[in-house]
Amino acid sequence: MASTGEEDLVASKTDGFKVGEKKTVEEYAKLDQNDESLNRWKASLGISNSPPLPVDPKDTRRCVIHSLALEVPGRSDITIDLSVPGALESLKSKPFSIKEGAKFRMKASFKVQHDVLSGLKYLQVVKRKGIRVSKDEEMLGSYAPNTQEKPIYEKKFAEDEAPSGMMARGHYEAVSKFVDDDDHTHLKFEWSFDIAKDWK
């Protein structure tokens, strides 16, 4: 694969937007407790009274991506369990096939630990024969650390459609990453897929 420059994997910025002051989960929970709309916002982030999940203090990651999956109506999900050793490496060397014209959506399962995660995004650049054919950015949202009540988050992406026709069939290579509002990269990986006339 031709090198994917970092400029391809930069999240878009909104003019005038500034990342807010960092607060701990405890500070957010105590913030204006009598404000009904703020309490609804905190609940949407997952800030609750449920006990937190135990976290290994040596694991400094704020976001741990557990799995990625491709959902296709009427078919079993193609799921990559990222907790399995070598899973990321096999994504590039063992491409999966997508039927031309098929509608599909990606979904990610992940855990947030230590602090609130602000503005998690998924970025993806797809190339064919070294030429960029698409760049996608999906806002996943902001999340509080997982709790015993909510041990894992799952986010489904917008539906997409595979290209079709003889010219679209073939091998594609991609680079993807999960990044937050602080421009911290939580996971970056290369992978590949084939657009085929039918499912294999």
PDB file of C-alpha atoms in Angstrom:
ATOM      1  CA  MET A   1       0.000   0.000   0.000  1.00  0.00           C
ATOM      2  CA  ALA A   2       1.282   3.450  -0.787  1.00  0.00           C
ATOM      3  CA  SER A   3       1.998   5.389   2.373  1.00  0.00           C
ATOM      4  CA  THR A   4      -1.048   7.050   3.845  1.00  0.00           C
ATOM      5  CA  GLY A   5       0.152  10.453   4.974  1.00  0.00           C
ATOM      6  CA  GLU A   6      -0.984  11.592   8.386  1.00  0.00           C
ATOM      7  CA  GLU A   7      -2.736  14.524   6.684  1.00  0.00           C
ATOM      8  CA  ASP A   8      -5.252  12.007   5.299  1.00  0.00           C
ATOM      9  CA  LEU A   9      -6.201  10.924   8.823  1.00  0.00           C
ATOM     10  CA  VAL A  10      -6.783  14.335  10.408  1.00  0.00           C
ATOM     11  CA  ALA A  11     -10.222  14.955  11.889  1.00  0.00           C
ATOM     12  CA  SER A  12     -12.141  17.970  10.635  1.00  0.00           C
ATOM     13  CA  LYS A  13     -12.286  20.975  12.948  1.00  0.00           C
ATOM     14  CA  THR A  14     -15.174  23.371  13.563  1.00  0.00           C
ATOM     15  CA  ASP A  15     -14.092  27.010  13.448  1.00  0.00           C
ATOM     16  CA  GLY A  16     -14.328  28.641  16.855  1.00  0.00           C
ATOM     17  CA  PHE A  17     -14.793  25.340  18.742  1.00  0.00           C
ATOM     18  CA  LYS A  18     -12.644  24.974  21.842  1.00  0.00           C
ATOM     19  CA  VAL A  19     -12.397  21.806  23.885  1.00  0.00           C
ATOM     20  CA  GLY A  20     -13.857  22.543  27.320  1.00  0.00           C
ATOM     21  CA  GLU A  21     -12.064  22.428  30.619  1.00  0.00           C
ATOM     22  CA  LYS A  22     -11.254  18.884  31.732  1.00  0.00           C
ATOM     23  CA  LYS A  23     -13.233  17.575  34.677  1.00  0.00           C
ATOM     24  CA  THR A  24     -13.256  14.262  36.495  1.00  0.00           C
ATOM     25  CA  VAL A  25     -16.336  12.048  36.514  1.00  0.00           C
ATOM     26  CA  GLU A  26     -16.893  13.006  40.160  1.00  0.00           C
ATOM     27  CA  GLU A  27     -16.777  16.721  39.286  1.00  0.00           C
ATOM     28  CA  TYR A  28     -19.313  16.220  36.484  1.00  0.00           C
ATOM     29  CA  ALA A  29     -21.596  14.190  38.774  1.00  0.00           C
ATOM     30  CA  LYS A  30     -21.640  16.991  41.380  1.00  0.00           C
ATOM     31  CA  LEU A  31     -22.058  19.776  38.820  1.00  0.00           C
ATOM     32  CA  ASP A  32     -25.392  21.620  39.240  1.00  0.00           C
ATOM     33  CA  GLN A  33     -27.210  18.591  40.626  1.00  0.00           C
ATOM     34  CA  ASN A  34     -30.554  20.445  40.616  1.00  0.00           C
ATOM     35  CA  ASP A  35     -30.377  21.391  36.936  1.00  0.00           C
ATOM     36  CA  GLU A  36     -32.753  19.008  35.140  1.00  0.00           C
ATOM     37  CA  SER A  37     -31.355  19.561  31.618  1.00  0.00           C
ATOM     38  CA  LEU A  38     -27.767  19.164  32.847  1.00  0.00           C
ATOM     39  CA  ASN A  39     -28.744  15.952  34.626  1.00  0.00           C
ATOM     40  CA  ARG A  40     -30.203  14.608  31.345  1.00  0.00           C
ATOM     41  CA  TRP A  41     -26.958  15.546  29.556  1.00  0.00           C
ATOM     42  CA  LYS A  42     -24.886  13.775  32.235  1.00  0.00           C
ATOM     43  CA  ALA A  43     -27.107  10.691  31.900  1.00  0.00           C
ATOM     44  CA  SER A  44     -26.574  10.735  28.106  1.00  0.00           C
ATOM     45  CA  LEU A  45     -22.823  10.587  28.777  1.00  0.00           C
ATOM     46  CA  GLY A  46     -23.337   7.591  31.041  1.00  0.00           C
ATOM     47  CA  ILE A  47     -22.543   9.455  34.253  1.00  0.00           C
ATOM     48  CA  SER A  48     -24.569   7.606  36.873  1.00  0.00           C
ATOM     49  CA  ASN A  49     -24.478   6.316  40.426  1.00  0.00           C
ATOM     50  CA  SER A  50     -23.687   2.789  39.212  1.00  0.00           C
ATOM     51  CA  PRO A  51     -20.377   1.473  40.624  1.00  0.00           C
ATOM     52  CA  PRO A  52     -17.435   1.887  38.237  1.00  0.00           C
ATOM     53  CA  LEU A  53     -15.818  -1.110  36.573  1.00  0.00           C
ATOM     54  CA  PRO A  54     -12.528  -2.148  38.140  1.00  0.00           C
ATOM     55  CA  VAL A  55      -9.599  -0.809  36.084  1.00  0.00           C
ATOM     56  CA  ASP A  56      -5.989  -1.948  36.132  1.00  0.00           C
ATOM     57  CA  PRO A  57      -4.105   1.190  37.280  1.00  0.00           C
ATOM     58  CA  LYS A  58      -1.183   0.183  35.026  1.00  0.00           C
ATOM     59  CA  ASP A  59      -3.463   0.357  31.964  1.00  0.00           C
ATOM     60  CA  THR A  60      -3.440   4.086  31.161  1.00  0.00           C
ATOM     61  CA  ARG A  61      -5.632   3.809  28.058  1.00  0.00           C
ATOM     62  CA  ARG A  62      -8.820   5.886  28.213  1.00  0.00           C
ATOM     63  CA  CYS A  63     -10.529   4.022  25.362  1.00  0.00           C
ATOM     64  CA  VAL A  64     -10.133   0.307  24.655  1.00  0.00           C
ATOM     65  CA  ILE A  65     -11.640  -0.898  21.366  1.00  0.00           C
ATOM     66  CA  HIS A  66     -12.837  -4.488  21.954  1.00  0.00           C
ATOM     67  CA  SER A  67     -14.220  -5.400  18.536  1.00  0.00           C
ATOM     68  CA  LEU A  68     -15.144  -4.146  15.112  1.00  0.00           C
ATOM     69  CA  ALA A  69     -17.916  -5.690  13.057  1.00  0.00           C
ATOM     70  CA  LEU A  70     -19.454  -5.410   9.608  1.00  0.00           C
ATOM     71  CA  GLU A  71     -23.264  -5.748   9.668  1.00  0.00           C
ATOM     72  CA  VAL A  72     -25.027  -6.779   6.477  1.00  0.00           C
ATOM     73  CA  PRO A  73     -28.820  -7.323   6.444  1.00  0.00           C
ATOM     74  CA  GLY A  74     -29.653 -11.042   6.190  1.00  0.00           C
ATOM     75  CA  ARG A  75     -26.072 -12.192   6.888  1.00  0.00           C
ATOM     76  CA  SER A  76     -24.078 -13.022  10.006  1.00  0.00           C
ATOM     77  CA  ASP A  77     -21.835 -10.199  11.204  1.00  0.00           C
ATOM     78  CA  ILE A  78     -18.166 -10.304  10.259  1.00  0.00           C
ATOM     79  CA  THR A  79     -16.589  -9.560  13.660  1.00  0.00           C
ATOM     80  CA  ILE A  80     -12.960  -8.932  14.500  1.00  0.00           C
ATOM     81  CA  ASP A  81     -12.257  -9.546  18.182  1.00  0.00           C
ATOM     82  CA  LEU A  82      -9.390  -7.156  18.911  1.00  0.00           C
ATOM     83  CA  SER A  83      -8.623  -8.803  22.265  1.00  0.00           C
ATOM     84  CA  VAL A  84      -7.198 -11.804  20.391  1.00  0.00           C
ATOM     85  CA  PRO A  85      -3.408 -11.559  19.911  1.00  0.00           C
ATOM     86  CA  GLY A  86      -2.520 -10.832  16.279  1.00  0.00           C
ATOM     87  CA  ALA A  87      -6.047  -9.663  15.368  1.00  0.00           C
ATOM     88  CA  LEU A  88      -4.911  -6.235  14.126  1.00  0.00           C
ATOM     89  CA  GLU A  89      -2.068  -7.710  12.087  1.00  0.00           C
ATOM     90  CA  SER A  90      -4.382 -10.173  10.343  1.00  0.00           C
ATOM     91  CA  LEU A  91      -6.755  -7.388   9.236  1.00  0.00           C
ATOM     92  CA  LYS A  92      -4.331  -6.328   6.511  1.00  0.00           C
ATOM     93  CA  SER A  93      -3.050  -9.746   5.463  1.00  0.00           C
ATOM     94  CA  LYS A  94      -6.449 -11.509   5.384  1.00  0.00           C
ATOM     95  CA  PRO A  95      -8.929  -9.316   3.497  1.00  0.00           C
ATOM     96  CA  PHE A  96     -12.632 -10.023   3.721  1.00  0.00           C
ATOM     97  CA  SER A  97     -15.003  -9.807   0.758  1.00  0.00           C
ATOM     98  CA  ILE A  98     -17.975  -7.514   0.356  1.00  0.00           C
ATOM     99  CA  LYS A  99     -20.513  -8.104  -2.407  1.00  0.00           C
ATOM    100  CA  GLU A 100     -20.701  -5.194  -4.848  1.00  0.00           C
ATOM    101  CA  GLY A 101     -23.690  -2.947  -4.181  1.00  0.00           C
ATOM    102  CA  ALA A 102     -24.324  -4.472  -0.738  1.00  0.00           C
ATOM    103  CA  LYS A 103     -25.612  -2.216   2.017  1.00  0.00           C
ATOM    104  CA  PHE A 104     -23.648  -2.526   5.253  1.00  0.00           C
ATOM    105  CA  ARG A 105     -22.711  -0.708   8.425  1.00  0.00           C
ATOM    106  CA  MET A 106     -19.740  -0.892  10.744  1.00  0.00           C
ATOM    107  CA  LYS A 107     -20.084  -1.115  14.501  1.00  0.00           C
ATOM    108  CA  ALA A 108     -17.536  -0.817  17.281  1.00  0.00           C
ATOM    109  CA  SER A 109     -17.631  -2.174  20.834  1.00  0.00           C
ATOM    110  CA  PHE A 110     -15.421  -0.333  23.283  1.00  0.00           C
ATOM    111  CA  LYS A 111     -14.760   0.490  26.908  1.00  0.00           C
ATOM    112  CA  VAL A 112     -13.932   3.889  28.422  1.00  0.00           C
ATOM    113  CA  GLN A 113     -11.875   4.011  31.601  1.00  0.00           C
ATOM    114  CA  HIS A 114     -10.349   6.560  33.993  1.00  0.00           C
ATOM    115  CA  ASP A 115     -11.977   9.798  32.679  1.00  0.00           C
ATOM    116  CA  VAL A 116     -14.739  11.150  30.450  1.00  0.00           C
ATOM    117  CA  LEU A 117     -13.836  10.677  26.785  1.00  0.00           C
ATOM    118  CA  SER A 118     -14.791  13.737  24.744  1.00  0.00           C
ATOM    119  CA  GLY A 119     -15.603  13.688  21.030  1.00  0.00           C
ATOM    120  CA  LEU A 120     -14.541  10.190  19.965  1.00  0.00           C
ATOM    121  CA  LYS A 121     -14.344   9.968  16.156  1.00  0.00           C
ATOM    122  CA  TYR A 122     -13.614   7.215  13.650  1.00  0.00           C
ATOM    123  CA  LEU A 123     -11.519   8.236  10.626  1.00  0.00           C
ATOM    124  CA  GLN A 124     -10.934   6.053   7.572  1.00  0.00           C
ATOM    125  CA  VAL A 125      -9.020   6.476   4.328  1.00  0.00           C
ATOM    126  CA  VAL A 126      -9.493   3.884   1.563  1.00  0.00           C
ATOM    127  CA  LYS A 127      -7.063   3.519  -1.342  1.00  0.00           C
ATOM    128  CA  ARG A 128      -7.042   1.406  -4.464  1.00  0.00           C
ATOM    129  CA  LYS A 129      -3.750   0.910  -6.289  1.00  0.00           C
ATOM    130  CA  GLY A 130      -2.265   3.687  -4.155  1.00  0.00           C
ATOM    131  CA  ILE A 131      -4.912   6.288  -5.079  1.00  0.00           C
ATOM    132  CA  ARG A 132      -7.278   7.580  -2.404  1.00  0.00           C
ATOM    133  CA  VAL A 133     -10.871   6.722  -3.303  1.00  0.00           C
ATOM    134  CA  SER A 134     -12.594   7.789  -0.084  1.00  0.00           C
ATOM    135  CA  LYS A 135     -12.133   9.498   3.255  1.00  0.00           C
ATOM    136  CA  ASP A 136     -14.767   9.055   5.944  1.00  0.00           C
ATOM    137  CA  GLU A 137     -15.253  10.561   9.377  1.00  0.00           C
ATOM    138  CA  GLU A 138     -17.854   9.322  11.834  1.00  0.00           C
ATOM    139  CA  MET A 139     -18.547  11.148  15.120  1.00  0.00           C
ATOM    140  CA  LEU A 140     -19.118   8.526  17.809  1.00  0.00           C
ATOM    141  CA  GLY A 141     -19.734  10.898  20.725  1.00  0.00           C
ATOM    142  CA  SER A 142     -18.593  11.553  24.287  1.00  0.00           C
ATOM    143  CA  TYR A 143     -18.659   8.886  26.986  1.00  0.00           C
ATOM    144  CA  ALA A 144     -18.164   8.488  30.735  1.00  0.00           C
ATOM    145  CA  PRO A 145     -16.102   5.574  32.029  1.00  0.00           C
ATOM    146  CA  ASN A 146     -18.028   2.308  31.884  1.00  0.00           C
ATOM    147  CA  THR A 147     -19.870   1.115  34.971  1.00  0.00           C
ATOM    148  CA  GLN A 148     -21.164  -2.227  36.214  1.00  0.00           C
ATOM    149  CA  GLU A 149     -24.579  -1.166  34.882  1.00  0.00           C
ATOM    150  CA  LYS A 150     -23.062  -0.342  31.452  1.00  0.00           C
ATOM    151  CA  PRO A 151     -19.893  -2.470  31.066  1.00  0.00           C
ATOM    152  CA  ILE A 152     -19.432  -1.872  27.319  1.00  0.00           C
ATOM    153  CA  TYR A 153     -20.462   0.697  24.713  1.00  0.00           C
ATOM    154  CA  GLU A 154     -21.542  -0.272  21.207  1.00  0.00           C
ATOM    155  CA  LYS A 155     -21.816   2.303  18.441  1.00  0.00           C
ATOM    156  CA  LYS A 156     -23.282   1.588  15.010  1.00  0.00           C
ATOM    157  CA  PHE A 157     -22.051   3.758  12.157  1.00  0.00           C
ATOM    158  CA  ALA A 158     -24.140   5.246   9.356  1.00  0.00           C
ATOM    159  CA  GLU A 159     -25.213   2.781   6.673  1.00  0.00           C
ATOM    160  CA  ASP A 160     -22.965   2.611   3.623  1.00  0.00           C
ATOM    161  CA  GLU A 161     -23.142   0.912   0.234  1.00  0.00           C
ATOM    162  CA  ALA A 162     -20.324  -0.943  -1.518  1.00  0.00           C
ATOM    163  CA  PRO A 163     -19.513   0.313  -5.012  1.00  0.00           C
ATOM    164  CA  SER A 164     -20.682  -1.845  -7.901  1.00  0.00           C
ATOM    165  CA  GLY A 165     -19.736  -2.616 -11.462  1.00  0.00           C
ATOM    166  CA  MET A 166     -16.746  -4.229 -13.121  1.00  0.00           C
ATOM    167  CA  MET A 167     -14.515  -1.199 -12.502  1.00  0.00           C
ATOM    168  CA  ALA A 168     -15.282  -1.201  -8.773  1.00  0.00           C
ATOM    169  CA  ARG A 169     -14.411  -4.866  -8.208  1.00  0.00           C
ATOM    170  CA  GLY A 170     -10.990  -5.595  -6.794  1.00  0.00           C
ATOM    171  CA  HIS A 171      -8.697  -5.112  -3.817  1.00  0.00           C
ATOM    172  CA  TYR A 172      -8.803  -2.071  -1.516  1.00  0.00           C
ATOM    173  CA  GLU A 173      -6.537  -1.062   1.358  1.00  0.00           C
ATOM    174  CA  ALA A 174      -7.511   1.177   4.236  1.00  0.00           C
ATOM    175  CA  VAL A 175      -6.101   2.928   7.266  1.00  0.00           C
ATOM    176  CA  SER A 176      -8.432   3.710  10.162  1.00  0.00           C
ATOM    177  CA  LYS A 177      -8.100   5.347  13.533  1.00  0.00           C
ATOM    178  CA  PHE A 178     -10.121   6.298  16.580  1.00  0.00           C
ATOM    179  CA  VAL A 179      -9.261   9.801  17.822  1.00  0.00           C
ATOM    180  CA  ASP A 180     -10.785  12.207  20.356  1.00  0.00           C
ATOM    181  CA  ASP A 181     -11.219  15.985  20.713  1.00  0.00           C
ATOM    182  CA  ASP A 182      -7.744  16.222  22.240  1.00  0.00           C
ATOM    183  CA  ASP A 183      -6.292  14.651  19.056  1.00  0.00           C
ATOM    184  CA  HIS A 184      -5.275  11.603  21.072  1.00  0.00           C
ATOM    185  CA  THR A 185      -5.200   8.472  18.901  1.00  0.00           C
ATOM    186  CA  HIS A 186      -6.711   5.500  20.743  1.00  0.00           C
ATOM    187  CA  LEU A 187      -6.239   2.935  17.970  1.00  0.00           C
ATOM    188  CA  LYS A 188      -4.791   3.082  14.459  1.00  0.00           C
ATOM    189  CA  PHE A 189      -4.680   0.104  12.115  1.00  0.00           C
ATOM    190  CA  GLU A 190      -4.345  -0.953   8.479  1.00  0.00           C
ATOM    191  CA  TRP A 191      -6.753  -3.399   6.890  1.00  0.00           C
ATOM    192  CA  SER A 192      -7.919  -4.558   3.472  1.00  0.00           C
ATOM    193  CA  PHE A 193     -11.000  -5.861   1.715  1.00  0.00           C
ATOM    194  CA  ASP A 194     -12.139  -7.025  -1.708  1.00  0.00           C
ATOM    195  CA  ILE A 195     -15.230  -5.924  -3.614  1.00  0.00           C
ATOM    196  CA  ALA A 196     -16.481  -9.056  -5.389  1.00  0.00           C
ATOM    197  CA  LYS A 197     -19.340 -10.018  -7.682  1.00  0.00           C
ATOM    198  CA  ASP A 198     -20.810 -12.180  -4.911  1.00  0.00           C
ATOM    199  CA  TRP A 199     -20.233 -13.084  -1.267  1.00  0.00           C
ATOM    200  CA  LYS A 200     -17.430 -15.581  -0.669  1.00  0.00           C
TER     201      LYS A 200
END
